[in-house]
CSV table of C-alpha atoms in Angstrom, one decimal:
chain,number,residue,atom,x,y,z
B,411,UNK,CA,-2.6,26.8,128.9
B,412,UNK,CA,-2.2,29.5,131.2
B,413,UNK,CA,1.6,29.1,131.1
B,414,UNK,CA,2.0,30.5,127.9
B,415,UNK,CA,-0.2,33.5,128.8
B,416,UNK,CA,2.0,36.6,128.8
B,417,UNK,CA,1.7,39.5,130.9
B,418,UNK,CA,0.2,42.2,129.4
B,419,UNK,CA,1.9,45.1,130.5
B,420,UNK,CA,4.7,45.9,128.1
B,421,UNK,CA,3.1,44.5,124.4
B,422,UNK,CA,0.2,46.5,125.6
B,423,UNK,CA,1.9,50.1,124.9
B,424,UNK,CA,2.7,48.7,121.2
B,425,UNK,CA,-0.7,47.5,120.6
B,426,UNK,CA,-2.3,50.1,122.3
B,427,UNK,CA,-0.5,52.6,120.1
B,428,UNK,CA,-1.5,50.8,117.0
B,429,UNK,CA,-5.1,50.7,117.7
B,430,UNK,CA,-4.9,54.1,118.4
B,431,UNK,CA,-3.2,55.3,115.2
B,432,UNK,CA,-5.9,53.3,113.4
B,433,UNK,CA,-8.6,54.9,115.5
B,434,UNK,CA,-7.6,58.3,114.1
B,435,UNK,CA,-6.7,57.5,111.1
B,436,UNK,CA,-10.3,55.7,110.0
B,437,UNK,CA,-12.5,58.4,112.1
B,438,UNK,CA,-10.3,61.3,110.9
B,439,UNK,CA,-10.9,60.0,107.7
B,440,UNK,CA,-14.3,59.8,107.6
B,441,UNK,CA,-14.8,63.6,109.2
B,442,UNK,CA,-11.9,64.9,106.7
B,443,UNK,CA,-13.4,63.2,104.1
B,444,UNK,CA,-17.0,64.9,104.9
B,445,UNK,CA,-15.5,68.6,105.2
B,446,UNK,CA,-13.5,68.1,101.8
B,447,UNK,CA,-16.5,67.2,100.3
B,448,UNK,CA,-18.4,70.1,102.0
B,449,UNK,CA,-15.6,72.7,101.2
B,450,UNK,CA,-15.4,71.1,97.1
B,451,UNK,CA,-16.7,73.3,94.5
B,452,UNK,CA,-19.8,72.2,92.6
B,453,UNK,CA,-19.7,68.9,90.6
B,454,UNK,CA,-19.8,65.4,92.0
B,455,UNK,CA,-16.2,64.7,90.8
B,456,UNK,CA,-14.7,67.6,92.2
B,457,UNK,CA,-16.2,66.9,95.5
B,458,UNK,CA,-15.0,63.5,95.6
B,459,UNK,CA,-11.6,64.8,94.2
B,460,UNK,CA,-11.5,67.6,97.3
B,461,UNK,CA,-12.3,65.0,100.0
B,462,UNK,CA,-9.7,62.4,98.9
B,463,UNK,CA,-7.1,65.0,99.1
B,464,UNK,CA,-8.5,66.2,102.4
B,465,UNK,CA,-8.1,62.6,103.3
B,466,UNK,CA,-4.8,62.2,102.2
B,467,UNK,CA,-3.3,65.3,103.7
B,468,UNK,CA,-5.3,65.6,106.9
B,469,UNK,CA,-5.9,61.5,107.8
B,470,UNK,CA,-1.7,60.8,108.9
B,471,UNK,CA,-1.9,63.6,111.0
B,472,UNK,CA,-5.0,62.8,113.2
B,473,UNK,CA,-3.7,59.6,113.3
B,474,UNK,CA,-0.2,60.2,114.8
B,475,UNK,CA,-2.0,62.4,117.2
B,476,UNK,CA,-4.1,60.0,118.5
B,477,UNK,CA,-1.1,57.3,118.3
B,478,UNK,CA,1.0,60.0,120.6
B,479,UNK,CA,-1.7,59.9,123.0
B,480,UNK,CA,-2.1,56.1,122.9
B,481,UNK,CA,1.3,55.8,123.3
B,482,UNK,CA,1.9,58.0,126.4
B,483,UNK,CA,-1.5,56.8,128.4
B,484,UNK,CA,-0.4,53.4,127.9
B,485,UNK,CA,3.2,54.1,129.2
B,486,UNK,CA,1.5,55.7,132.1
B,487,UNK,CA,-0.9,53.2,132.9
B,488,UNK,CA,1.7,50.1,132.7
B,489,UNK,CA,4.0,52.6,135.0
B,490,UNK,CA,0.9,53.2,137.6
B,491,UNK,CA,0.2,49.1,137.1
B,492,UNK,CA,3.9,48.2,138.3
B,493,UNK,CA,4.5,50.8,141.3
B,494,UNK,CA,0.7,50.3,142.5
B,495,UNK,CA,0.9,46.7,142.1
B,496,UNK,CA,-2.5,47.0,141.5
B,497,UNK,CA,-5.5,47.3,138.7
B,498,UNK,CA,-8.2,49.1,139.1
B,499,UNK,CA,-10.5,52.3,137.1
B,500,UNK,CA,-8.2,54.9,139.0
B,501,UNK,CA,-5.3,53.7,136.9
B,502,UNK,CA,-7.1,54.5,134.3
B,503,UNK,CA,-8.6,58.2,135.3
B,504,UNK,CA,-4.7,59.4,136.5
B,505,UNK,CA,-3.1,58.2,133.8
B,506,UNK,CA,-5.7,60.3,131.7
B,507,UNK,CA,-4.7,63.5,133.2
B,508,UNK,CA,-1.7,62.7,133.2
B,509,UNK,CA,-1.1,61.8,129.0
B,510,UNK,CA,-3.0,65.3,128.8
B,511,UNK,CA,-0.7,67.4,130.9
B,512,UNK,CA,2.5,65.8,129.3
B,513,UNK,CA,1.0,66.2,125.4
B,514,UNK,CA,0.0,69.8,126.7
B,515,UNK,CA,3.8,70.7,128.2
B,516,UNK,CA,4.9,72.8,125.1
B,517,UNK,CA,2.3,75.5,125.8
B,518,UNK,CA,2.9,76.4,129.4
B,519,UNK,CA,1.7,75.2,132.7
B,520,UNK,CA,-1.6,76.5,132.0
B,521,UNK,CA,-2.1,74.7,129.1
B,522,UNK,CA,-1.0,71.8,131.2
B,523,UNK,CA,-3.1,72.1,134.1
B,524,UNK,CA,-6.7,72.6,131.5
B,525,UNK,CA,-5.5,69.4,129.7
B,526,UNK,CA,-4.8,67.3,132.3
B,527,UNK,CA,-8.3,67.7,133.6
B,528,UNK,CA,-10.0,67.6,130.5
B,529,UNK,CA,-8.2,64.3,130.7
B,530,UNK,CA,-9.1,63.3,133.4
B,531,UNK,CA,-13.3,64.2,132.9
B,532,UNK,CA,-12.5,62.4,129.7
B,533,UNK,CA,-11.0,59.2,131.3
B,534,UNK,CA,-14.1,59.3,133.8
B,535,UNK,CA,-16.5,59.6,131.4
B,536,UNK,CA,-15.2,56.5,129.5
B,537,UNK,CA,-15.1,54.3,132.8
B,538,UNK,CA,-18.3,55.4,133.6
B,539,UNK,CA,-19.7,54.3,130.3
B,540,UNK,CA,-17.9,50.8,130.5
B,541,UNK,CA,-19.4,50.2,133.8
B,542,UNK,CA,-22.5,51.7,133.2
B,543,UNK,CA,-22.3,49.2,129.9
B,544,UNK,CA,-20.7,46.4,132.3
B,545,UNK,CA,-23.8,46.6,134.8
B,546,UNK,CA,-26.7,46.6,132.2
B,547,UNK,CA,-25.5,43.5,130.0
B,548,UNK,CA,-24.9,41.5,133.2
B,549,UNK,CA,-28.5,42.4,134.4
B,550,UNK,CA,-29.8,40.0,132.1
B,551,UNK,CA,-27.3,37.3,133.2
B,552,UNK,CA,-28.7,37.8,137.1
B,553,UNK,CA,-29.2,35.3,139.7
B,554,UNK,CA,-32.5,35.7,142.3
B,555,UNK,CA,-31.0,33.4,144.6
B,556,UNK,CA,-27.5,31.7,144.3
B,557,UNK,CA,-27.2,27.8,144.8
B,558,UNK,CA,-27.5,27.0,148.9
B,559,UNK,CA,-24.8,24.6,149.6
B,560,UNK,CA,-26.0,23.0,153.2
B,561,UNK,CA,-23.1,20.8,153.7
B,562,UNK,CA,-20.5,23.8,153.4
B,563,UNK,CA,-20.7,24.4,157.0
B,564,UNK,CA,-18.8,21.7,158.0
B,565,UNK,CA,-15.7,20.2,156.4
B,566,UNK,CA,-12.4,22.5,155.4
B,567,UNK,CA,-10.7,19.9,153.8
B,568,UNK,CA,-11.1,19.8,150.3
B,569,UNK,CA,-13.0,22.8,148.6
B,570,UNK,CA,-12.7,21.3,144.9
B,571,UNK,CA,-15.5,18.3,145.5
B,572,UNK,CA,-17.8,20.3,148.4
B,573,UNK,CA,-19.7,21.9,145.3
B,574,UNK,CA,-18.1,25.5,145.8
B,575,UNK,CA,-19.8,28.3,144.0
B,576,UNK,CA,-16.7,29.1,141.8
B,577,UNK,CA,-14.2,26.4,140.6
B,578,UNK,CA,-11.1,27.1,141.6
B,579,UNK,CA,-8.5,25.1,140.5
B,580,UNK,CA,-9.6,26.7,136.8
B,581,UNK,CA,-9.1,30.2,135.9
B,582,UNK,CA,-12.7,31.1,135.4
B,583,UNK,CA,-13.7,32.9,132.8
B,584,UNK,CA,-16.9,35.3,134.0
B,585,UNK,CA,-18.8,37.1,131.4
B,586,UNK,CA,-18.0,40.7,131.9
G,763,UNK,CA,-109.4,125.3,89.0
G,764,UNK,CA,-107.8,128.5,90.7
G,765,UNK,CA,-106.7,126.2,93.0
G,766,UNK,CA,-105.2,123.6,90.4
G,767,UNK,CA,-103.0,126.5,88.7
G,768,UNK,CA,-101.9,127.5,92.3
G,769,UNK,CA,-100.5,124.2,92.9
G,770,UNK,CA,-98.8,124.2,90.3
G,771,UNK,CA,-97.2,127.7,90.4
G,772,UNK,CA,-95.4,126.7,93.8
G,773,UNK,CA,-94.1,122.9,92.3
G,774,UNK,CA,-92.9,125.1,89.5
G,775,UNK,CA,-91.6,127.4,92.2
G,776,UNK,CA,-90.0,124.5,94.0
G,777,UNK,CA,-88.3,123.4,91.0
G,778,UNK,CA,-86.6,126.7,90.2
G,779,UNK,CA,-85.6,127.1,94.2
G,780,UNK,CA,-83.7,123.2,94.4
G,781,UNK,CA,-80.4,123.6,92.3
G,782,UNK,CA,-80.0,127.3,93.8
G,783,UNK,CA,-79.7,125.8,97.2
G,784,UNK,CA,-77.6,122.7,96.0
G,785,UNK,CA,-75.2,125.2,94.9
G,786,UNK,CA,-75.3,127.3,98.2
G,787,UNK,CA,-74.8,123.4,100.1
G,788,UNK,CA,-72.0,122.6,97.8
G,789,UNK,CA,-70.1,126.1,99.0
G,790,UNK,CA,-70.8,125.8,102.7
G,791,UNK,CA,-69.3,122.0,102.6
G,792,UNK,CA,-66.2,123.5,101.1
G,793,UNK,CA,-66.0,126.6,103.2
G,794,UNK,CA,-66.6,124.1,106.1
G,795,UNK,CA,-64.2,121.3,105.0
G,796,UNK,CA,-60.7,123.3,104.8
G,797,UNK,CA,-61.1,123.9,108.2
G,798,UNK,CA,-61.7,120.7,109.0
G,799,UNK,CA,-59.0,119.2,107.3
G,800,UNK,CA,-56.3,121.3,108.5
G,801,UNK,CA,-57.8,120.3,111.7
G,802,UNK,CA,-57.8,116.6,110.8
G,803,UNK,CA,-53.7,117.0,109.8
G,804,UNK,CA,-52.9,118.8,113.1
G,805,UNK,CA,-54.5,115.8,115.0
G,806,UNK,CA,-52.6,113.1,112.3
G,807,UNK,CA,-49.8,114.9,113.6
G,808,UNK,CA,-50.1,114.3,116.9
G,809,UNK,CA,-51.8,111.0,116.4
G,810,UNK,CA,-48.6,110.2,114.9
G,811,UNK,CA,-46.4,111.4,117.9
G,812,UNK,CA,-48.7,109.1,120.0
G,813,UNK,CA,-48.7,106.4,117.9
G,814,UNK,CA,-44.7,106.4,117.9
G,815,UNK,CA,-45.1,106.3,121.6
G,816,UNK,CA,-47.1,103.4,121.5
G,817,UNK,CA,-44.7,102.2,119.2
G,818,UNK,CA,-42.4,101.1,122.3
G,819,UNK,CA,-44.9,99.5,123.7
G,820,UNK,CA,-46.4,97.6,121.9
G,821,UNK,CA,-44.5,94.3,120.3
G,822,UNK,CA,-42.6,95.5,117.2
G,823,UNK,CA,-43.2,91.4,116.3
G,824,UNK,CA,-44.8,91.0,113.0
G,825,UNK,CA,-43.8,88.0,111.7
G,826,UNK,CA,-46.6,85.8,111.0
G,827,UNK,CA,-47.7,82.9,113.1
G,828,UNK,CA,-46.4,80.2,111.3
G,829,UNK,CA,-42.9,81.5,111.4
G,830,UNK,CA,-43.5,82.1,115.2
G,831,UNK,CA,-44.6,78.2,115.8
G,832,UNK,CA,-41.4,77.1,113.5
G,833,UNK,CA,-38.8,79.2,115.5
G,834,UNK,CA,-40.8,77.8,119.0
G,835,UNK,CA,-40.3,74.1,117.6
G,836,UNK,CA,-36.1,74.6,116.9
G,837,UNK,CA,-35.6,76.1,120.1
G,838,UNK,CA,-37.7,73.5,121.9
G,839,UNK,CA,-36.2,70.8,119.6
G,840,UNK,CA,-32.4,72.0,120.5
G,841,UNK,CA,-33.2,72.7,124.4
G,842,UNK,CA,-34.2,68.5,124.7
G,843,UNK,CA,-31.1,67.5,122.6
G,844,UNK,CA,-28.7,69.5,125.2
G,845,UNK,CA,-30.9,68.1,128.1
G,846,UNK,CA,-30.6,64.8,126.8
G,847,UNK,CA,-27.1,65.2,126.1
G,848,UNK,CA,-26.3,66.7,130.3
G,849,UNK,CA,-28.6,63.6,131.1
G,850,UNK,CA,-25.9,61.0,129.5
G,851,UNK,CA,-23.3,63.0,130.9
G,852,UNK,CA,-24.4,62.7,134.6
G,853,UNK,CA,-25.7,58.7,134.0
G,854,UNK,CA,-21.9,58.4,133.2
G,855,UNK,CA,-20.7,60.2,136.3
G,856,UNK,CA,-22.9,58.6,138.5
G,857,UNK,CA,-21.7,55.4,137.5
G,858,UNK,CA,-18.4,55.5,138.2
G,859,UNK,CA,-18.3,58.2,141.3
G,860,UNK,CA,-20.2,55.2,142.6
G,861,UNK,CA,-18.0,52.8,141.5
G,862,UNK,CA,-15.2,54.4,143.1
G,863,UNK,CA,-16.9,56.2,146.4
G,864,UNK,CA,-19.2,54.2,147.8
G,865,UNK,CA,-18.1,51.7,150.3
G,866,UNK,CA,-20.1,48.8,149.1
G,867,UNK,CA,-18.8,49.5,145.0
G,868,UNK,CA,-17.2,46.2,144.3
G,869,UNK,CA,-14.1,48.5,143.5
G,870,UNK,CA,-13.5,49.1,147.1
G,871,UNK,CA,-14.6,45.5,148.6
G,872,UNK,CA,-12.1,44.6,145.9
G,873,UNK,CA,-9.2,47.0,147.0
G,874,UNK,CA,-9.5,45.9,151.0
G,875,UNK,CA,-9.4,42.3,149.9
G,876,UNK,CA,-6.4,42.9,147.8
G,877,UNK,CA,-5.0,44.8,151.3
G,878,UNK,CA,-5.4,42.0,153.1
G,879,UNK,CA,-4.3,39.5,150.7
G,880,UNK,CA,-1.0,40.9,150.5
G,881,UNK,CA,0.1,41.7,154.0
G,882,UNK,CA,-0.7,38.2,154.8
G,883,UNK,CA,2.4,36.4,155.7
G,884,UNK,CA,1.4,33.1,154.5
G,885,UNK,CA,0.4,34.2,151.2
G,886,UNK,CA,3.9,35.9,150.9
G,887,UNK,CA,5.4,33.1,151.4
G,888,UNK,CA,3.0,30.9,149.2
G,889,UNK,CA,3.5,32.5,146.1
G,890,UNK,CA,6.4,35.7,146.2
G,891,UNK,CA,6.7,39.0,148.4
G,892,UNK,CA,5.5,41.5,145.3
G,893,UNK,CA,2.1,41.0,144.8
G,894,UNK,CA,0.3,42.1,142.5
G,895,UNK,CA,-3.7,42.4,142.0
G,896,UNK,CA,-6.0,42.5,139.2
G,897,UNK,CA,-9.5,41.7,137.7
G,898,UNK,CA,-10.1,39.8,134.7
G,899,UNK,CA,-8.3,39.8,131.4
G,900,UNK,CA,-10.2,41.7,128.6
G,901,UNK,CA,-9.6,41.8,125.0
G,902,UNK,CA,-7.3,44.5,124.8
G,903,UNK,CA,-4.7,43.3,128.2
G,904,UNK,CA,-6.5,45.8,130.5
G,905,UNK,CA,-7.7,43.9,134.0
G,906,UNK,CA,-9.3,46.2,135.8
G,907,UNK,CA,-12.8,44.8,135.8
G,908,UNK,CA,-13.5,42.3,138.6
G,909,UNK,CA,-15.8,39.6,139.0
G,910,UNK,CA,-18.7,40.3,141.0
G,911,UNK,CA,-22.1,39.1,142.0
G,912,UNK,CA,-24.5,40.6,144.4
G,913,UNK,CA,-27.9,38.9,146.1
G,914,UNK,CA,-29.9,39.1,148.8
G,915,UNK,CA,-30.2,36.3,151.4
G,916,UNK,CA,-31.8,36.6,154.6
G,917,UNK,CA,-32.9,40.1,153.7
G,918,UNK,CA,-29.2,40.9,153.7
G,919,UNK,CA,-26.9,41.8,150.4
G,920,UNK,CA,-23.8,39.8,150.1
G,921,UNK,CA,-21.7,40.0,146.8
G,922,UNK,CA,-19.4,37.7,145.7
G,923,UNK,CA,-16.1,38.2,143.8
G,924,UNK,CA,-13.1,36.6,141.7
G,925,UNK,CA,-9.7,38.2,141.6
G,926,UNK,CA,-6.0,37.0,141.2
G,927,UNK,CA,-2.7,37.9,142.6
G,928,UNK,CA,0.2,36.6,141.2
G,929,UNK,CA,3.8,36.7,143.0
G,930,UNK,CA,7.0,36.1,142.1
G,931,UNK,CA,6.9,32.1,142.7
G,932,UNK,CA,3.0,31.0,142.1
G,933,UNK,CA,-0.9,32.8,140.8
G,934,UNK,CA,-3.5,32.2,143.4
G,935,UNK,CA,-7.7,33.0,142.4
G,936,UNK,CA,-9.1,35.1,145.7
G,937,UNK,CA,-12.9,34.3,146.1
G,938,UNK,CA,-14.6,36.2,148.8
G,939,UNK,CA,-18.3,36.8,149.8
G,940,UNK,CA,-19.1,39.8,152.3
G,941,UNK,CA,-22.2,40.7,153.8
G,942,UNK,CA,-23.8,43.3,155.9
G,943,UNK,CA,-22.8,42.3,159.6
G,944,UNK,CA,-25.8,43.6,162.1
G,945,UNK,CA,-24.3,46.5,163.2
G,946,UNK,CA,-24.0,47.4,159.4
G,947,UNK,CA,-20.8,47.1,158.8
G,948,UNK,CA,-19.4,45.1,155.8
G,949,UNK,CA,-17.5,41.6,157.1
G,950,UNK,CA,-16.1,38.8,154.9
G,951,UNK,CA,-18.1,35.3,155.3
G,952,UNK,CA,-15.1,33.7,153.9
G,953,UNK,CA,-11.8,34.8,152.1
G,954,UNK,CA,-9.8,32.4,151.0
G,955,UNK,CA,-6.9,31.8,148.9
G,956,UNK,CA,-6.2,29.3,146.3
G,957,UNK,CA,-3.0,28.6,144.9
G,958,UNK,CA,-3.1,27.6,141.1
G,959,UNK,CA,0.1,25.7,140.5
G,960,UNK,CA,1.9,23.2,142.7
G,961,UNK,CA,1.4,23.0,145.5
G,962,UNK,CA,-2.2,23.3,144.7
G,963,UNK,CA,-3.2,24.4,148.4
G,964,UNK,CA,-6.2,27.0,149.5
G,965,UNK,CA,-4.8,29.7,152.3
G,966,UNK,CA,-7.7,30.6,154.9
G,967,UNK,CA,-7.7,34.2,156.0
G,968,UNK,CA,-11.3,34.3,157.1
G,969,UNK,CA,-14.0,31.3,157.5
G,970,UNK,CA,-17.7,32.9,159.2
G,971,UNK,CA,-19.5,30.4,157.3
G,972,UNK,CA,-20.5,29.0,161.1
G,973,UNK,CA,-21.9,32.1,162.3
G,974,UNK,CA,-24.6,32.1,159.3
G,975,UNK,CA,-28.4,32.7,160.2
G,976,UNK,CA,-30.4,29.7,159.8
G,977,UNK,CA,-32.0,30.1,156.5
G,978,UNK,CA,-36.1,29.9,156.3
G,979,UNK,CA,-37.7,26.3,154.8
G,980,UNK,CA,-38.6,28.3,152.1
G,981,UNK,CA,-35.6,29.2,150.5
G,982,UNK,CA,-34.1,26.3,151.3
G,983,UNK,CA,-35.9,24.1,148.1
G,984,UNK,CA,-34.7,26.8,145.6
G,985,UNK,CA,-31.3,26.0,143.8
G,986,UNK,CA,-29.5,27.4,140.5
G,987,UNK,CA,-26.3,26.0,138.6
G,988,UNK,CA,-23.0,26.5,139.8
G,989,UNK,CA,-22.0,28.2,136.2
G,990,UNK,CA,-24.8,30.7,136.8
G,991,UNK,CA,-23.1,32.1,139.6
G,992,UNK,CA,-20.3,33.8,137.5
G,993,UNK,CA,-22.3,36.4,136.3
G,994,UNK,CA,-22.2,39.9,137.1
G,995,UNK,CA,-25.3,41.4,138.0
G,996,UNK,CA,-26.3,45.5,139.2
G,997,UNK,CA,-25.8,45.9,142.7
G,998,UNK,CA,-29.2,46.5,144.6
């Protein structure tokens, strides 16, 4: 089935964009919808009456934020993907700095330069925390010793039926 | 009885003389006092001076002691909530300057495969001159994570590891194992190639297999499931 598997490159800036607009608009929501309520004079239904309109004024806006940002890393990172020919976390660390320098441009190259590495730390931060995350579930998944194959010294020929530790001809699918 | 009647001619006596000097006490106290109390005020007034000097010196806290303890428990409550908070920070920064810095991070075994993969002239030709590399296929499209597994044999860590390349023509799976050589270095014990669609051929690049130490009787009984091996585990 792994013709029909697309590459992920170009749908990815659309999704990516999506999910991000989401991302804003349900966690600026929630935080809007706390101040509102916070700022609201006294009585219950004027509280909840402040931090609906907070949500409605405030939530559209944090979420096309966030979509602009989703939107450019993922433009970025596709770009690095085809002219590296190559994925790996650094993708993911320059294209950080980079969405913050571009999204900063209107306010000088200052502005530019402090974005771009709050970016980047950002981007950092995050792939250290998805490895760090990556390393301690598979910790529970670990092998002492793997499987000693002591007829793989000898014979070239066919790799499929020697037993070899990973089956080739499928596209494995390890738990990461 | 002369006697009697002169006994009680001084009592009498006596009694007529005590509120006379009473009185005479009660003036001398007071001419005696005034003095002393002007006396008293001048040394208030320095004692005053001297106690505004000792003012500065001494702690000007007078909060009581439970208000002392509560402000001690919020700063020491805050200062291990920001220490905690720098501690997370640097677990994250650990992990990936290691990732990407260290020479055995399965980042960079992964990155000098992927070198070697592509300048290789049979697998140009196998499957299409661009190359490309990458990991495994998350949730969300992104493939940078690849799979790895690390182990010690012989008292040496090898790691194995799963990528793809795909060309213009063909996709071919990578597997690799490296090891620690003896004079430390890291060398492949095989890296081969495996085309996934017609023709369904495996390209050699390296084979040490041959040159492996011969492994001790004892770990030669132990034996796990070929599934087990695709998990990732923390490198030691």
């Amino acid at each position: 089935m792994e013709e029909y598997s697309r590459e992920p490159c170009p749908h990815r800036i659309v999704d990516d964009c999506g999910g991000a607009f989401i991302m804003g608009c349900v966690g600026g929501g929630l935080f809007q919808g706390l101040k509102g309520f916070r700022n609201a004079p006294q009585g219950l239904g004027r509280r909840v009456a402040g931090s609906v309109a907070a949500i409605k004024t405030k939530s559209p806006v944090i979420g096309g934020s966030f979509a602009a940002w989703g939107a450019v890393f993922s433009i970025v990172d596709c770009s690095l993907v085809h002219f590296r020919q190559k994925e790996d976390p650094w993708n993911s660390i320059v294209s950080g700095a980079v969405t913050g320098g571009i999204l900063a441009s209107r306010n000088g190259a200052a502005a530019m330069a402090g974005s771009a590495i709050i970016g980047g730390v950002l981007l950092s931060m995050i792939e250290g925390l998805g490895i760090f995350f990556t390393r301690f579930a598979a910790e529970q998944f670990r092998n002492r010793e793997p499987h000693i194959m002591p007829d793989a010294n000898e014979g070239y020929g066919d790799f499929n039926s020697s037993g070899f530790g990973f089956p080739g001809a499928q596209q494995a699918t390890a738990t990461s | 009885m002369s006697r009697l009647a002169l006994l009680r001619n001084l009592v009498t006596q006596r009694q007529n003389l005590l509120p006379t000097n009473f009185a005479r006490l009660k003036c001398a106290a007071a001419m005696h006092w005034s003095p002393h109390l002007r006396q008293e005020a001048s040394r208030d007034g320095g004692g005053s001076l001297q106690r505004s000097q000792d003012n500065t010196q001494v702690s000007t806290d007078v909060r009581p002691i439970g208000e002392k303890i509560k402000e001690n428990t919020k700063t020491a409550s805050y200062t291990a909530i920001i220490i905690a908070g720098l501690g997370v920070t640097c677990v994250m920064f650990f992990a990936i300057f290691r990732e990407l810095f260290s020479s055995e991070s399965p980042n960079n075994i992964y990155a000098d495969a992927l070198r070697r993969v592509v300048e290789d002239p049979r697998v140009q030709d196998a499957i299409g001159a661009p190359i490309k590399g990458f990991g495994e296929t998350s949730r969300r499209g992104r493939r940078q994570h690849v799979a790895h597994s690390s182990y010690e044999r012989n008292g040496k860590p090898h790691m194995r590891m799963q990528f793809y390349v795909q060309g213009l023509r063909n996709k071919a799976t990578v597997q690799l194992e490296s090891r620690r050589s003896d004079s430390g270095k890291l060398e492949y014990r095989y890296l081969f190639v495996q085309l996934d669609h017609y023709p369904r051929t495996t390209i050699i690049l390296e084979d040490n297999r041959a040159f492996d130490p011969t492994p001790e009787p004892a770990s030669a009984g132990s034996s796990f499931g070929n599934l087990a091996l695709m998990s990732n585990s923390r490198d030691k």
